[in-house]
Amino acid sequence: QVQLVESGGGTVQPGGSLRLSCAGSGGSLASYAIGWFRQAPGKEREGVSCISRDDYSTHYRNSVKGRFTISRDDAANTVYLQMDNLKPEDSATYYCTTDLEYYCSGYGPPGFIPTVWGQGIQVTVSS
């Protein structure tokens, strides 16, 4: 089964940028829709974005629209989340996920319900 490995997290000032990467191992990410979830301390895990296979259609939660961009490089077996104009409320552990389907109709349930999760990576936005 495909495994997901996140990288690229860290600490950045408000207004700054980070790019998260999700690399696949044990399988090809090109076969699946891939998404990102996040969880802040004391809060529920929430969907952030998803990108489908084939048509590369994308979905974003409202609070990140216009600031985050999800993309995929199937040749590199990697999915990216470019995060610009970061805000303190974006601070969380970010998880790369897949539902092992080819299409996502949303950034979270019910359009995208992950069954495989990466280990997570910390993003901290602070001055």
Short mmCIF file of C-alpha atoms in Angstrom, two decimals:
data_model
loop_
_atom_site.label_atom_id
_atom_site.label_comp_id
_atom_site.label_asym_id
_atom_site.label_seq_id
_atom_site.Cartn_x
_atom_site.Cartn_y
_atom_site.Cartn_z
CA GLN A 1 0.00 0.00 0.00
CA VAL A 2 1.20 3.49 -0.75
CA GLN A 3 2.82 5.39 2.12
CA LEU A 4 2.91 9.17 2.42
CA VAL A 5 5.85 11.20 3.74
CA GLU A 6 5.54 14.93 4.39
CA SER A 7 8.38 17.45 4.38
CA GLY A 8 8.87 21.21 4.23
CA GLY A 9 7.29 22.33 7.49
CA GLY A 10 8.80 24.80 9.91
CA THR A 11 8.35 28.19 11.54
CA VAL A 12 7.58 31.31 9.57
CA GLN A 13 6.47 34.85 10.35
CA PRO A 14 2.95 36.02 9.49
CA GLY A 15 2.76 36.87 5.83
CA GLY A 16 5.48 34.38 4.98
CA SER A 17 5.40 31.29 2.79
CA LEU A 18 6.12 27.59 3.06
CA ARG A 19 5.84 24.72 0.61
CA LEU A 20 4.89 21.33 1.93
CA SER A 21 5.78 18.23 -0.05
CA CYS A 22 4.18 14.80 0.10
CA ALA A 23 6.25 12.00 -1.36
CA GLY A 24 4.85 8.57 -2.07
CA SER A 25 6.59 5.31 -1.34
CA GLY A 26 5.47 1.77 -1.96
CA GLY A 27 3.12 2.96 -4.67
CA SER A 28 2.35 5.70 -7.15
CA LEU A 29 0.54 8.83 -6.01
CA ALA A 30 -0.46 9.34 -9.65
CA SER A 31 -3.16 6.70 -9.18
CA TYR A 32 -5.05 8.62 -6.50
CA ALA A 33 -6.63 11.82 -5.36
CA ILE A 34 -4.37 13.38 -2.71
CA GLY A 35 -5.37 15.82 0.00
CA TRP A 36 -4.07 17.76 2.96
CA PHE A 37 -5.63 17.91 6.42
CA ARG A 38 -4.45 19.83 9.47
CA GLN A 39 -4.95 19.75 13.20
CA ALA A 40 -4.19 22.52 15.66
CA PRO A 41 -3.79 21.84 19.40
CA GLY A 42 -7.18 21.47 21.06
CA LYS A 43 -9.02 21.53 17.74
CA GLU A 44 -10.52 18.92 15.49
CA ARG A 45 -8.71 17.74 12.41
CA GLU A 46 -9.95 19.58 9.31
CA GLY A 47 -9.63 19.22 5.57
CA VAL A 48 -7.56 21.86 3.79
CA SER A 49 -7.33 20.93 0.12
CA CYS A 50 -7.56 18.05 -2.35
CA ILE A 51 -6.43 17.39 -5.92
CA SER A 52 -7.89 14.71 -8.14
CA ARG A 53 -6.17 12.35 -10.52
CA ASP A 54 -6.48 12.87 -14.29
CA ASP A 55 -8.22 16.26 -14.49
CA TYR A 56 -6.20 17.72 -11.58
CA SER A 57 -9.33 19.43 -10.26
CA THR A 58 -8.80 21.06 -6.88
CA HIS A 59 -10.79 22.00 -3.79
CA TYR A 60 -9.94 24.33 -0.89
CA ARG A 61 -11.51 25.23 2.40
CA ASN A 62 -12.68 28.85 2.36
CA SER A 63 -10.15 30.12 4.87
CA VAL A 64 -7.19 29.19 2.63
CA LYS A 65 -8.61 30.04 -0.81
CA GLY A 66 -6.38 32.48 -2.63
CA ARG A 67 -3.46 31.76 -0.30
CA PHE A 68 -2.81 28.01 -0.65
CA THR A 69 -2.19 26.12 -3.89
CA ILE A 70 -2.17 22.36 -4.22
CA SER A 71 -0.36 20.77 -7.16
CA ARG A 72 1.06 17.45 -8.20
CA ASP A 73 4.08 16.20 -10.12
CA ASP A 74 3.24 12.63 -11.01
CA ALA A 75 6.65 12.00 -12.56
CA ALA A 76 8.23 12.90 -9.23
CA ASN A 77 5.57 10.98 -7.27
CA THR A 78 5.00 14.10 -5.18
CA VAL A 79 2.15 16.42 -4.25
CA TYR A 80 2.77 19.96 -3.02
CA LEU A 81 0.94 22.49 -0.90
CA GLN A 82 2.21 26.01 -1.50
CA MET A 83 1.16 28.20 1.40
CA ASP A 84 1.45 31.97 0.99
CA ASN A 85 0.45 34.88 3.20
CA LEU A 86 0.43 32.56 6.19
CA LYS A 87 -1.51 33.57 9.28
CA PRO A 88 -1.10 32.49 12.92
CA GLU A 89 -4.35 30.53 12.61
CA ASP A 90 -2.70 28.34 9.96
CA SER A 91 -0.41 26.91 12.65
CA ALA A 92 -1.06 23.18 12.91
CA THR A 93 0.23 19.74 12.15
CA TYR A 94 -0.37 19.11 8.46
CA TYR A 95 -1.11 15.64 7.12
CA CYS A 96 -0.89 14.33 3.58
CA THR A 97 -3.76 11.93 2.89
CA THR A 98 -5.47 9.83 0.27
CA ASP A 99 -8.73 7.89 0.04
CA LEU A 100 -7.26 5.58 -2.62
CA GLU A 101 -9.86 6.83 -5.10
CA TYR A 102 -9.14 8.77 -8.27
CA TYR A 103 -11.42 11.76 -7.68
CA CYS A 104 -12.22 14.08 -4.77
CA SER A 105 -15.37 16.20 -4.83
CA GLY A 106 -14.39 18.22 -1.80
CA TYR A 107 -11.51 19.03 0.54
CA GLY A 108 -12.93 16.87 3.31
CA PRO A 109 -15.94 14.72 4.17
CA PRO A 110 -18.15 13.78 2.46
CA GLY A 111 -16.34 14.48 -0.81
CA PHE A 112 -12.99 13.24 0.43
CA ILE A 113 -12.63 10.78 3.30
CA PRO A 114 -9.00 9.72 3.74
CA THR A 115 -8.00 6.19 4.55
CA VAL A 116 -4.21 6.60 4.38
CA TRP A 117 -2.34 9.26 6.39
CA GLY A 118 1.20 10.51 6.54
CA GLN A 119 2.93 11.02 9.86
CA GLY A 120 2.28 14.76 9.84
CA ILE A 121 4.53 17.79 9.85
CA GLN A 122 4.45 20.91 11.99
CA VAL A 123 3.77 24.37 10.61
CA THR A 124 4.09 27.30 13.01
CA VAL A 125 3.24 30.87 12.05
CA SER A 126 4.47 33.28 14.68
CA SER A 127 6.20 36.62 15.02
#
